[in-house]
Coordinates of C-alpha atoms in Angstrom, one line a residue:
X1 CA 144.0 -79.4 27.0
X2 CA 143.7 -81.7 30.1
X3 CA 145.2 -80.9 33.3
X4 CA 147.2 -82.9 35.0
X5 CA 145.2 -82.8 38.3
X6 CA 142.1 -83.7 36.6
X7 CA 143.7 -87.2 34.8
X8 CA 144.9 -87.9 38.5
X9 CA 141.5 -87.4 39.4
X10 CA 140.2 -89.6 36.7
X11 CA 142.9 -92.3 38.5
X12 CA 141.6 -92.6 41.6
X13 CA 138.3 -92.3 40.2
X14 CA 139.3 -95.4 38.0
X15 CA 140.6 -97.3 41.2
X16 CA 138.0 -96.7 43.1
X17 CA 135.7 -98.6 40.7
X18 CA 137.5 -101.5 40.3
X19 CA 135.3 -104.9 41.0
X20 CA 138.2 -107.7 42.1
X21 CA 137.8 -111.7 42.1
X22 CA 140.0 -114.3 44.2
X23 CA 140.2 -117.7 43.6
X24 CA 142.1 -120.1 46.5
X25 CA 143.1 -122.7 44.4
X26 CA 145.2 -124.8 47.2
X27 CA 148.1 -127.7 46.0
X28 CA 149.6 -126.0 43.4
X29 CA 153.3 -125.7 44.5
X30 CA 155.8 -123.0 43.1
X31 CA 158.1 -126.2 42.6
X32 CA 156.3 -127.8 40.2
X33 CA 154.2 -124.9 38.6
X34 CA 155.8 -125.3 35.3
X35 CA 154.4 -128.6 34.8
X36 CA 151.2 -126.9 34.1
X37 CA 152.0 -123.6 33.2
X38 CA 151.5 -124.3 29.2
X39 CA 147.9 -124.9 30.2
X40 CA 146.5 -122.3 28.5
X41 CA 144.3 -120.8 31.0
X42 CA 147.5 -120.6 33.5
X43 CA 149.7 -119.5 30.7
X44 CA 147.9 -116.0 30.0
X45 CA 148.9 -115.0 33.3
X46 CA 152.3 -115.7 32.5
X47 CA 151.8 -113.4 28.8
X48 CA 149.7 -110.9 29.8
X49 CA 149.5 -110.5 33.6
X50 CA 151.7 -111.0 36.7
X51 CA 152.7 -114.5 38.0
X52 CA 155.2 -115.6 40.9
X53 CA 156.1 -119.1 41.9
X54 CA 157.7 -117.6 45.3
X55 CA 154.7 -117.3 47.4
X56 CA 156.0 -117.9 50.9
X57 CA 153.1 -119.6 52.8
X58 CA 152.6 -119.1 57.0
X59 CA 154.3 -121.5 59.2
X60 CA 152.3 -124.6 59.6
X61 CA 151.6 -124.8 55.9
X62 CA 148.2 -126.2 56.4
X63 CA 144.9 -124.7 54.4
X64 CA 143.1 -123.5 57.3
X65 CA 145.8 -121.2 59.0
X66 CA 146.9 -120.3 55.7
X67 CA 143.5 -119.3 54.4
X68 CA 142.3 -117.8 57.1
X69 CA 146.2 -115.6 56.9
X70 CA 145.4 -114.4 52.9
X71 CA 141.6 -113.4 54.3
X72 CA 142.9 -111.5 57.7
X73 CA 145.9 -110.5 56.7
X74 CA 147.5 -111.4 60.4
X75 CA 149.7 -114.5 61.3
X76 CA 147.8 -117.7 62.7
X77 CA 149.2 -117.2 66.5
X78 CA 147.0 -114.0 66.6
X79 CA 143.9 -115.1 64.4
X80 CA 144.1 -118.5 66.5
X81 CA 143.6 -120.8 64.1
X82 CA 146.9 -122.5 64.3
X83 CA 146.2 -125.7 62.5
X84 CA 143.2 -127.6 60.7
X85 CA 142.3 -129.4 64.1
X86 CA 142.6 -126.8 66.7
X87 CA 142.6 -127.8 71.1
X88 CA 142.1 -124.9 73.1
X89 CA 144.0 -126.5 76.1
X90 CA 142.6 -124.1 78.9
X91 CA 138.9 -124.4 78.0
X92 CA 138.7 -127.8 77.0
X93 CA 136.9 -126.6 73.2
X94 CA 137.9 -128.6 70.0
X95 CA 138.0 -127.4 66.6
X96 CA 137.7 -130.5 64.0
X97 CA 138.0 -128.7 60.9
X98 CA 134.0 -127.3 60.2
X99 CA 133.1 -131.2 61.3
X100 CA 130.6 -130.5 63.8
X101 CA 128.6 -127.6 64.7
X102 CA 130.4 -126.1 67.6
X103 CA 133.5 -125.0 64.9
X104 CA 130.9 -122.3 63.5
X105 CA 131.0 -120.5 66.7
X106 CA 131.9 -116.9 66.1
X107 CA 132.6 -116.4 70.0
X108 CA 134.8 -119.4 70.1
X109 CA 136.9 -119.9 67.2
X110 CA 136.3 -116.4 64.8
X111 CA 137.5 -113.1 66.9
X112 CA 139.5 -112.0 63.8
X113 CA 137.9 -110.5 60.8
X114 CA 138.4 -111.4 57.4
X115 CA 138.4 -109.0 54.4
X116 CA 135.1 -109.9 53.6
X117 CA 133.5 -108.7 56.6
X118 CA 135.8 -105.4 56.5
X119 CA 134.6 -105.2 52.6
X120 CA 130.7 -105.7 54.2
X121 CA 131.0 -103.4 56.4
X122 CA 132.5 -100.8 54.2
X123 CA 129.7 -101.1 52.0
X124 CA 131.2 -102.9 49.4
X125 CA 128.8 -106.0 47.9
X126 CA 130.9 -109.3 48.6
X127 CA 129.5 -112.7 46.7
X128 CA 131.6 -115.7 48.0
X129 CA 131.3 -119.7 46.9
X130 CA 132.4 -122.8 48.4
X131 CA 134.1 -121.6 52.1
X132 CA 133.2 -123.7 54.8
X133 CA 133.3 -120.6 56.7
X134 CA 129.8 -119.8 55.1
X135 CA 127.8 -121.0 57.9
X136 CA 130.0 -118.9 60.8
X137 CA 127.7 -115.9 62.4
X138 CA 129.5 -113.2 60.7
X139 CA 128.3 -109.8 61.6
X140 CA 127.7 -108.1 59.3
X141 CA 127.3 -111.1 56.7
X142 CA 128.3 -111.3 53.4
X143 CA 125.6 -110.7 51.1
X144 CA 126.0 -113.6 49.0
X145 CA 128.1 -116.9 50.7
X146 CA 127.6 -120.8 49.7
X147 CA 128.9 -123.4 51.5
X148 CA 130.6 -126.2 49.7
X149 CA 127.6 -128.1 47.9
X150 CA 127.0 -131.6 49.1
X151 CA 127.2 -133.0 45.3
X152 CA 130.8 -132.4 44.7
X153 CA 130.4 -129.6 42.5
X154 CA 133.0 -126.9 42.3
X155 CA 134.1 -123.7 40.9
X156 CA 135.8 -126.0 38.0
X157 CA 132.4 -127.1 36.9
X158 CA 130.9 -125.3 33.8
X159 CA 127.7 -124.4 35.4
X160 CA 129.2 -122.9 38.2
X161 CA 132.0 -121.2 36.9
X162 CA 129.4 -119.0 34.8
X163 CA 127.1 -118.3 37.9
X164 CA 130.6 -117.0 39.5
X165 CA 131.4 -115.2 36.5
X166 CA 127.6 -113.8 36.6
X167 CA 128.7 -112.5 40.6
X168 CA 131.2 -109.9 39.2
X169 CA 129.0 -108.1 37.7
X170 CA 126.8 -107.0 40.6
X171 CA 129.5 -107.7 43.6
X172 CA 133.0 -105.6 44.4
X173 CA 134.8 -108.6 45.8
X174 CA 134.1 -112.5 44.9
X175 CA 135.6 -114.9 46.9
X176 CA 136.1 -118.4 45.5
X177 CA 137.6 -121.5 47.0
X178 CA 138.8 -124.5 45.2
X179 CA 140.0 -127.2 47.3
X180 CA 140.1 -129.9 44.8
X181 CA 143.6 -129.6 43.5
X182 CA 145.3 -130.3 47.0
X183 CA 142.6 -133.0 47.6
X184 CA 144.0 -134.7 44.4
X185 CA 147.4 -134.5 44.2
X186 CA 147.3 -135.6 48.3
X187 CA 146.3 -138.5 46.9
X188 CA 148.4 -139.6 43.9
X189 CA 151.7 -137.6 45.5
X190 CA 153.2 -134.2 44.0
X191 CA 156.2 -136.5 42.1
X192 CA 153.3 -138.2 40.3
X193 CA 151.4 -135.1 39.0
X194 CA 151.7 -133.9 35.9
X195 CA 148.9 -132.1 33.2
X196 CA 147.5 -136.3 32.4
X197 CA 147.3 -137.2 36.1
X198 CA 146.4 -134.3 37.3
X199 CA 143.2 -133.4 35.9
X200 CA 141.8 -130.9 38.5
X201 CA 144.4 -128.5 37.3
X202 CA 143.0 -129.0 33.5
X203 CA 139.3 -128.2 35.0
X204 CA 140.4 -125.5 37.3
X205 CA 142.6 -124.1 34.5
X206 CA 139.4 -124.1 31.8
X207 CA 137.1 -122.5 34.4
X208 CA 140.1 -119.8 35.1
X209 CA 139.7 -119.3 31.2
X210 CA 136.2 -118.1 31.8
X211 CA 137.0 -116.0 34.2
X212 CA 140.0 -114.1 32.3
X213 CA 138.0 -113.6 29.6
X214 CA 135.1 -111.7 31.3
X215 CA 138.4 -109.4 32.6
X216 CA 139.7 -108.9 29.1
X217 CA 136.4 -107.6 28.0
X218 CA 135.8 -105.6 31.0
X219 CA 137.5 -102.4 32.4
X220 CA 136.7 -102.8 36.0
X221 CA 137.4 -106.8 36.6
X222 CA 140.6 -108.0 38.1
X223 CA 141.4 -111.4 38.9
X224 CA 143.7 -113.2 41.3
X225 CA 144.7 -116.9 41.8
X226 CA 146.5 -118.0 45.1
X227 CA 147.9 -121.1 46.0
X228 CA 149.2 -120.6 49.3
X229 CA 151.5 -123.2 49.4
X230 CA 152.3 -126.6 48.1
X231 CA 152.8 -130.3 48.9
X232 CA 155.5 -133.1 49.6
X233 CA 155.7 -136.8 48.9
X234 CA 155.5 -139.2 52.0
X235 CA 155.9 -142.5 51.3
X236 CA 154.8 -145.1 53.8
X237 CA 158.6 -145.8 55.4
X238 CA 158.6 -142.1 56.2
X239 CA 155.4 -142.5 58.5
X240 CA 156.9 -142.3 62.2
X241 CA 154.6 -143.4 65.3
X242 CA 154.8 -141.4 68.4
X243 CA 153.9 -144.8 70.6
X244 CA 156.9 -146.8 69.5
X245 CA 159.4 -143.7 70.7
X246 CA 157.4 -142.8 73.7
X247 CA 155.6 -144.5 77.2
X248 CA 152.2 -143.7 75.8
X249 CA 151.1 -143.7 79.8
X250 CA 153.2 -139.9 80.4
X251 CA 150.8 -138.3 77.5
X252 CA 147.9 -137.0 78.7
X253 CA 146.8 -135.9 74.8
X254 CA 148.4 -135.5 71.3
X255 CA 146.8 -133.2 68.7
X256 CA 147.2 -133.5 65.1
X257 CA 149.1 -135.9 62.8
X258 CA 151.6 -135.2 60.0
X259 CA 153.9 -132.7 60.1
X260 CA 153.0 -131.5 63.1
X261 CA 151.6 -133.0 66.2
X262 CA 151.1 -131.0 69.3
X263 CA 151.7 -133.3 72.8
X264 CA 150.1 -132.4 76.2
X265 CA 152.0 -133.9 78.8
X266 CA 150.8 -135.8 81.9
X267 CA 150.5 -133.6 84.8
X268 CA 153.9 -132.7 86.0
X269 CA 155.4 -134.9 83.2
X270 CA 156.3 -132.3 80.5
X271 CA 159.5 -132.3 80.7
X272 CA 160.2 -135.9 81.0
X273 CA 158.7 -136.4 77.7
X274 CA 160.7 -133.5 76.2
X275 CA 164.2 -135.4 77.7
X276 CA 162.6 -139.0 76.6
X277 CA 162.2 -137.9 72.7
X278 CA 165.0 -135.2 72.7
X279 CA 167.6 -137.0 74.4
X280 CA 167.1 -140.7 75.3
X281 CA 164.4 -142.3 72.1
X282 CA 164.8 -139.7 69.6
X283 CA 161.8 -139.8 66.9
X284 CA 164.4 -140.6 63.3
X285 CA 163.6 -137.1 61.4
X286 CA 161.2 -136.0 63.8
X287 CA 162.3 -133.4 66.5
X288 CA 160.6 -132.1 70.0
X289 CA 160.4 -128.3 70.8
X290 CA 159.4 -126.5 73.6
X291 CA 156.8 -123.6 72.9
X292 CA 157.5 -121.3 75.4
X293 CA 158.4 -118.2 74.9
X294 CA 161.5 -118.0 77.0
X295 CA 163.0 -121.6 76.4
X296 CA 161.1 -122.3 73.1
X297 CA 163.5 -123.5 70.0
X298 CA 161.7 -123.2 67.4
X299 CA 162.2 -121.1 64.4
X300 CA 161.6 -117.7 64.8
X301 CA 160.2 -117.4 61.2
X302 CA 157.5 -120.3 62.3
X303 CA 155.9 -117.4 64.7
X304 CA 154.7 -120.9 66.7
X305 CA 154.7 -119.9 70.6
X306 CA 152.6 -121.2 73.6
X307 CA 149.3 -119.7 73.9
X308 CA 145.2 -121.6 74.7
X309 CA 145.6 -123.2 71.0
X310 CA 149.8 -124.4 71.7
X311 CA 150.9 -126.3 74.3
X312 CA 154.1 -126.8 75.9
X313 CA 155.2 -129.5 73.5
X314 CA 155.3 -129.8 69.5
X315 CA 156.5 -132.7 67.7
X316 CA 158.0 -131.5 64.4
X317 CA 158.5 -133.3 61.4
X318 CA 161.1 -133.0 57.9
X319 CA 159.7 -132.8 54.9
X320 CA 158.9 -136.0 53.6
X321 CA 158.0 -137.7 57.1
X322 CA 155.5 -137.9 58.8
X323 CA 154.3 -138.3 62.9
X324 CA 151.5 -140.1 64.0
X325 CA 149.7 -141.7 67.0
X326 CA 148.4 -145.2 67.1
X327 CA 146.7 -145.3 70.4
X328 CA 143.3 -143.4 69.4
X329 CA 142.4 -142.4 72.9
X330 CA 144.7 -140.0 72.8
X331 CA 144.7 -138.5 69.9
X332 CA 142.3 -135.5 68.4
X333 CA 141.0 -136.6 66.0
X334 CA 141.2 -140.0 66.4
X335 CA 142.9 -141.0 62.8
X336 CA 143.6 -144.3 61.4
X337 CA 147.7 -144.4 61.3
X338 CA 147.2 -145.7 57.9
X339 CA 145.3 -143.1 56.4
X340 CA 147.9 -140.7 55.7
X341 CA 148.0 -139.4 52.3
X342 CA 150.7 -139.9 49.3
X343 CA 151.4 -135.9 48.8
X344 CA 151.5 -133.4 52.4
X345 CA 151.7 -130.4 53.7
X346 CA 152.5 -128.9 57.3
X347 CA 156.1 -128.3 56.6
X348 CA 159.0 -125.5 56.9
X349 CA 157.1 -122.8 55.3
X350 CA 161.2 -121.9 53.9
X351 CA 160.9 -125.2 52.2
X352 CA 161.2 -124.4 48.8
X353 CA 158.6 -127.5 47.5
X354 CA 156.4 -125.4 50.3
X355 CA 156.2 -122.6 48.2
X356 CA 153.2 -120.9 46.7
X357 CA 151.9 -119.6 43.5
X358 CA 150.7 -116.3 42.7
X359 CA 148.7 -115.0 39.5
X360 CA 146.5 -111.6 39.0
X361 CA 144.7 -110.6 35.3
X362 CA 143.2 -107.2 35.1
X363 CA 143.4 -103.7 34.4
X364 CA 145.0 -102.8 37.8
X365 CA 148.0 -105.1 36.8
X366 CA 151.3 -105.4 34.7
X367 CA 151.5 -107.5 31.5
X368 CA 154.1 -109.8 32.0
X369 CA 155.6 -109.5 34.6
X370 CA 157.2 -112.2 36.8
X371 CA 157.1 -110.8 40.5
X372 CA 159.7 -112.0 42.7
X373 CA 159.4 -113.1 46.6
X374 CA 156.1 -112.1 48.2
X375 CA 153.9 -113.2 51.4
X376 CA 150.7 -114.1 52.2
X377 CA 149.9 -111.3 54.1
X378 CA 151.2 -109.1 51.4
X379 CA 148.1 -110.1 49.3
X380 CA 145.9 -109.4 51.6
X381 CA 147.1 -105.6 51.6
X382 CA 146.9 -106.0 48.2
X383 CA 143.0 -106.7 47.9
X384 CA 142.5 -103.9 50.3
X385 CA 144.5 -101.4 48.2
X386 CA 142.5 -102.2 45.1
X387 CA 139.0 -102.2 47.0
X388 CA 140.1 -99.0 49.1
X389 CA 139.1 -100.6 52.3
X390 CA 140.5 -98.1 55.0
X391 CA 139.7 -100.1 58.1
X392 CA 141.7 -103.2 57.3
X393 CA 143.5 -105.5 60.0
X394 CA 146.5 -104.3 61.0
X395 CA 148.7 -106.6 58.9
X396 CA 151.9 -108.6 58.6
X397 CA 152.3 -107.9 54.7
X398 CA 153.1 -104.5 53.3
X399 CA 151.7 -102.9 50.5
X400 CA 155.3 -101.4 49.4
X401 CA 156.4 -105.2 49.0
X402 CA 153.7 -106.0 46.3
X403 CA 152.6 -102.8 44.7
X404 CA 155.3 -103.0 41.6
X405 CA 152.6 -105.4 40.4
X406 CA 150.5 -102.8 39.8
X407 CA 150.6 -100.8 37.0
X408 CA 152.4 -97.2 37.1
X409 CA 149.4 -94.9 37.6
X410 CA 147.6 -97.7 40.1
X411 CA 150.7 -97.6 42.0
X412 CA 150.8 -93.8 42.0
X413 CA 147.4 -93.8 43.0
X414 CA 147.4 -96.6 45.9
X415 CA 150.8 -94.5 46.9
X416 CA 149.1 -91.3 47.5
X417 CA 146.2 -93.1 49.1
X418 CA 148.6 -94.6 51.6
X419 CA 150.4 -91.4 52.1
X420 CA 146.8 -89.6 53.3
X421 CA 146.0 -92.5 55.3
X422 CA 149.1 -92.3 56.7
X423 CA 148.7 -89.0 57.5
X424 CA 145.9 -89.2 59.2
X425 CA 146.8 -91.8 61.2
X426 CA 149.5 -89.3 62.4
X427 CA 147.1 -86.6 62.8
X428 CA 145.3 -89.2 65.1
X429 CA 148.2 -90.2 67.1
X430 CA 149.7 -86.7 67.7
X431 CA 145.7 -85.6 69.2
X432 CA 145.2 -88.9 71.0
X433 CA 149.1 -88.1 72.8
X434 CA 148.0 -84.5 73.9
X435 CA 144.8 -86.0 75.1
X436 CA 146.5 -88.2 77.9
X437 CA 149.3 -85.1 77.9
X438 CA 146.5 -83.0 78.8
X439 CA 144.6 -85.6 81.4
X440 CA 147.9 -86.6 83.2
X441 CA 148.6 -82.8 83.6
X442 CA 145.4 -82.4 85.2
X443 CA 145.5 -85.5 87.5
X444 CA 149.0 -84.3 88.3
X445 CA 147.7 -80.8 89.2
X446 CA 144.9 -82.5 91.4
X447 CA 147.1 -84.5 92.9
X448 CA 149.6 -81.4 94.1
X449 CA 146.6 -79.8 95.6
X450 CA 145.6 -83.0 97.8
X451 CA 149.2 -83.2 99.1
X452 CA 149.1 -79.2 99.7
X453 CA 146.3 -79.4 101.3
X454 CA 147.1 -82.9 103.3
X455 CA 150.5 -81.0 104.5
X456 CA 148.6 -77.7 105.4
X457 CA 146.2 -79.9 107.8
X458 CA 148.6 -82.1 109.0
X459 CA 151.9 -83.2 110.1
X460 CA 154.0 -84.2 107.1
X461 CA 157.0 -86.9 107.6
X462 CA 160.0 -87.1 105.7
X463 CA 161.6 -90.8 106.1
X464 CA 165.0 -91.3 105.2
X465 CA 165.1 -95.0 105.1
X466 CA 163.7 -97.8 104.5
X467 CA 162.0 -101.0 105.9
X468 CA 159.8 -101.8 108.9
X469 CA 159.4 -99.6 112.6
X470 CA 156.2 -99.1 114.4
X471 CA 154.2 -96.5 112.4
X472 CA 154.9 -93.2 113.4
X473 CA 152.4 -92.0 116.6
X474 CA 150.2 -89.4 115.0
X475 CA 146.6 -89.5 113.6
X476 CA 145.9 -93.0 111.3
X477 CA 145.0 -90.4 108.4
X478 CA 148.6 -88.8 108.1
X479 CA 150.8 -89.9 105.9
X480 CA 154.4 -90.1 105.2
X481 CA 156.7 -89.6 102.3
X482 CA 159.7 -91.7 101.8
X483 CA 163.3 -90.3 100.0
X484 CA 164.6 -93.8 98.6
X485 CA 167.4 -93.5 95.9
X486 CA 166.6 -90.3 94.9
X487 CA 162.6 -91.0 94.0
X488 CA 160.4 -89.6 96.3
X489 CA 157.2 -91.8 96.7
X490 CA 154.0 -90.8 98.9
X491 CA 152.0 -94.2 100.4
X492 CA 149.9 -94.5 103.7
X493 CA 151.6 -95.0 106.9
X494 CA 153.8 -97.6 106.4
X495 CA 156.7 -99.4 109.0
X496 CA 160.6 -98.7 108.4
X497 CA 163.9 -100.2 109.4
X498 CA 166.2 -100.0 112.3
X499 CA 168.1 -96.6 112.2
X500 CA 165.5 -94.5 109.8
X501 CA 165.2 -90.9 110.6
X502 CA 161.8 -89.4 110.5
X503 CA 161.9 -85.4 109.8
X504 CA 159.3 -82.8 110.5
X505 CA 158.3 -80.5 107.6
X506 CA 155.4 -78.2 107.5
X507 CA 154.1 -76.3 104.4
X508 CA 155.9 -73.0 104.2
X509 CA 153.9 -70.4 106.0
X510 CA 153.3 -72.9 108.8
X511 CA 155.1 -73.3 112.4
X512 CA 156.9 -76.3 113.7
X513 CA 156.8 -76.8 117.1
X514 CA 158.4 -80.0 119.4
X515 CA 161.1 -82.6 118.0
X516 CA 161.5 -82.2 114.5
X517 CA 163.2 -85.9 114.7
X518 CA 162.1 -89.5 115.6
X519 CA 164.7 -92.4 115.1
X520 CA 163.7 -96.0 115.1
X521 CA 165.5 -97.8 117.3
X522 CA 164.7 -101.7 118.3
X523 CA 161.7 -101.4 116.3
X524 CA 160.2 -98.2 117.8
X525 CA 160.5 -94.6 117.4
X526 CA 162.0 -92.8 119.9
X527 CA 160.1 -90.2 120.2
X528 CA 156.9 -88.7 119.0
X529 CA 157.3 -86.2 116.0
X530 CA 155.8 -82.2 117.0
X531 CA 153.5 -80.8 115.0
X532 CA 153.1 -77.8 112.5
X533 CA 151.1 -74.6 113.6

C-alpha cells in the first residue's frame, strides 16, 4: 500500500520538475477574443486548459511597462519603465524604446530584475527568443537570448516555432515574444479585425498548435499565452494637438504622444499651463493632472506619481482620442502628428476593451476552466510557483488570486510550499527583530554608563525650560539635560529662555556644595551653579 506522505512526496517531486513556456502574444484584447477563439489552436485552451478574457493590464497600457510588469512582477513606477519612451527629467537620459544604444544600459534604465535573471541565478536553464531586451547586460545572463531577427521572422514562422519547441526540451523556462499581433491590428483598427483580416492571429494561432502538442505528449511541459492588454480604435477626428490648446512658448518639453503625453513646464510656468488646459483652453476629451503626490488627481488604481521618469504634468487621454504635439522641437521623439495608428493603446487600464487575455496548457493546469478577474502581477507569481523560484521580487500579484488554475494536488503542493516559505520568512523576521533588540539594549546600556560616568566627573544641570540664555558658566565639556513636556533629552550646552531655572544634581553618593539654582534673567544667569564633591 502507498502512504500518503510518500504520493505527497511524489507531488512536489512532480512540481519541481516541471519545464514551463511563455509566449507574449501583445493585441489580443479580452473584448474581442471570441472573434478568434474557434481558431483551433486558441480553442484547446478553451477545452482542455484554462483561459480568461479578464486580464487587467498595468496603468499606462503600453507593451513596455506592461511586459517588463508580467517579467518583474512589480508595478512600472518602481521598475521605472513608465512608458515606451521614457525622460528621466533630473539627469537629462532618454529612453527611445531599444532605438539607440544608450537604452541597453543596465545601470541606467534596468535596476529591476526580471524572472529570467531570478530563474538564472537559481540555476534554472532559461532559453528566450525575440526580446529586445536581449542585448541588456544582464548579470547573470540568460543562457540562451535572441534579439528580434532583422528579416522579420517570428515565433509564428514554421521554422522557428520548431527551434522554440526544440528549447523546451533542454531549458526550465522559455520566454517568447510575439509582437506582431498588436503591430497589425494597430494598423487596420481593432473594429476591423476579425480571423480574414487578421492574419497574424491565424499564424500565431498555428505555431501555438505546435507548441500544445509537444505539452500533450509530454508530462513536464506547461504552456502559457499572455496578452497583456488590448487596443482601441482612433479615428483621425479623435487626434487632439497640444499646440492648438496651449502657448507652445510656456512648454519647456512634452514626452510621448497618444494616450498619454507627459508636459514639462517652462521654469516657473507649471502651474500656468495646468490653469491654461484645465480651466481656461480645455483639450475636448483630453484632461491635465498633476503628479504629485500631495495634489496629484489621478486615479489611484493608475499607480502614476511624480518621480525622475514623471513630471509634474500629464496630459491624459479617453479612449478613442488621442494627444499629440506638432512643434517637433519639443517633443521626444519627435513624431510626425500624422502617423498615429488606426487601433491604440495607453488607456484606463479599467477600460474594459483594455483588457487582456490569459491561456495556460499543461499538466500543472485545469481542463476547462474559465478563470475569472486576474492581474499581471499575479502571473508572474504564477511562473515562480511552478519553477519554485524562492528569491522572486517582492510582487504586486498574489499567488492565492491565481492558484485555483492549478490543479488540486499542484495547488496543495504550491500551498504548502508557500506556507514553509512563509515560515521562514517569519523565522527571519522574529531573529533579525531580537538582533536590533539586542544591539539597542546594548547601545542603551553604553550610553547609561557615559551619562553615569559624565555626572560622577562633573556638574550635571537640570533645566526646566526652554529657549535661549547664555550657557551656563562651567567647563565647555559639561553638559545639561533639559525636562521639556515630560521627555527628558540630553544635548551639549545649549542657550534657554528668560525665566528657566537651572538645578544642581549630583550622582547619589556625591556632595553638593554652593547654589543649587541659576535663573536666567535678561538673558543671563544669575548666578553660577556649585558643584558636586
Amino acid at each position: 500500500m502507498i502512504s500518503v506522505p510518500w504520493v505527497f512526496l511524489s507531488i512536489l517531486g512532480n512540481i519541481n520538475a516541471q519545464k514551463l513556456v511563455v509566449v507574449i502574444a501583445e493585441g489580443l484584447s479580452g473584448a474581442y477574443f471570441h472573434r478568434f477563439s474557434h481558431l483551433s489552436g486558441l480553442r484547446l485552451f478553451e477545452e482542455e486548459g484554462v483561459w480568461s478574457t479578464r486580464l487587467f493590464p498595468v496603468f499606462p497600457t503600453l507593451p513596455l511597462p506592461n511586459r517588463h510588469t508580467l517579467l518583474t512582477g512589480v508595478l512600472p513606477r518602481k521598475h521605472g519603465m513608465m512608458s515606451d519612451i521614457v525622460f528621466n527629467w533630473r539627469s537629462g537620459l532618454e529612453f527611445l524604446n531599444f532605438t539607440q544604444e544608450s537604452d541597453f544600459r543596465k545601470s541606467d534604465w534596468w535596476m529591476t530584475d526580471p524572472i529570467y535573471v531570478t530563474a538564472t541565478q537559481a540555476k534554472a536553464s532559461v532559453a528566450m527568443f525575440f526580446f529586445p531586451e536581449c542585448n541588456v547586460d544582464w548579470v547573470p545572463a540568460p543562457h540562451l537570448c535572441v534579439p528580434p531577427r532583422n528579416d522579420g521572422m517570428s515565433f509564428a514562422d514554421e521554422r522557428v516555432a520548431k527551434i522554440v519547441v526544440e528549447a523546451t526540451k533542454s531549458h526550465d523556462l522559455v520566454l517568447v515574444y510575439h509582437p506582431n499581433i498588436r503591430e497589425q491590428i494597430a494598423d487596420i483598427g481593432p473594429r476591423r479585425s476579425n480571423d480574414r483580416t487578421a492574419t497574424e492571429v491565424d499564424k500565431f494561432q498555428q505555431a501555438l498548435e505546435r507548441l500544445t502538442a509537444q505539452a500533450r505528449e509530454r508530462i513536464d511541459l506547461n504552456v502559457i499565452v499572455v496578452s497583456p492588454y488590448g487596443l482601441i480604435d482612433v479615428p483621425k477626428r479623435n487626434i487632439r494637438v497640444l499646440d492648438d490648446y496651449l502657448p507652445m512658448e510656456l512648454l519647456q518639453m512634452s514626452i510621448g504622444s497618444g494616450a498619454v503625453k507627459q508636459l514639462i513646464a517652462m521654469p516657473g510656468k507649471t502651474h500656468q499651463v495646468y490653469s491654461q488646459l484645465r480651466n481656461h483652453t480645455p483639450i475636448p476629451n483630453v484632461k491635465i493632472y498633476f503628479t504629485a503626490p500631495k495634489i496629484g488627481d489621478l486615479p489611484e488604481w493608475y499607480h502614476y506619481k511624480k518621480s525622475a521618469t514623471v513630471p509634474d504634468l500629464v496630459l491624459v487621454a479617453q479612449p478613442g482620442y488621442a494627444i499629440v504635439t506638432r512643434d517637433l522641437a519639443k517633443q521626444i521623439p519627435p513624431q510626425d502628428p500624422n502617423e498615429i495608428k488606426a487601433g491604440m493603446s495607453g488607456y484606463n487600464n479599467h477600460y474594459p476593451d483594455m483588457l487582456g487575455v490569459f491561456l495556460a496548457y499543461g499538466p500543472v493546469f485545469r481542463k476547462g476552466f474559465h478563470k475569472g478577474p486576474l492581474e499581471l502581477c499575479d502571473v508572474y507569481t504564477l511562473m515562480c510557483a511552478i519553477l519554485r523560484i524562492d528569491d522572486c521580487n517582492t510582487s504586486c500579484g498574489r499567488i492565492l488570486r491565481i492558484d485555483d488554475v492549478l490543479t488540486s494536488d499542484t495547488r496543495v503542493a504550491v500551498r504548502a510550499r508557500l506556507n514553509r516559505t512563509n515560515h521562514a520568512t517569519l523565522a527571519k523576521i522574529v531573529l533579525t527583530a531580537i538582533v536590533v533588540i539586542v544591539m539597542l539594549l546594548v547601545l542603551i546600556s553604553v550610553s547609561n554608563n557615559s551619562i553615569l560616568h559624565l555626572i560622577r566627573r562633573r556638574v550635571f544641570f537640570v533645566a526646566e525650560a526652554e529657549g535661549s540664555c547664555d550657557p551656563l558658566p562651567d567647563d565647555s565639556k559639561a553638559r545639561i539635560m533639559y525636562h521639556m513636556k515630560n521627555k527628558i533629552v540630553v544635548r551639549p550646552k545649549e542657550q534657554l529662555d528668560d525665566g528657566a531655572v537651572a538645578k544642581l544634581r549630583c550622582h547619589p553618593g556625591a556632595e553638593p556644595s554652593g547654589p543649587s539654582t541659576a535663573t536666567c534673567v535678561s538673558g543671563k544667569w544669575d548666578g553660577a551653579l556649585g558643584s558636586c564633591a
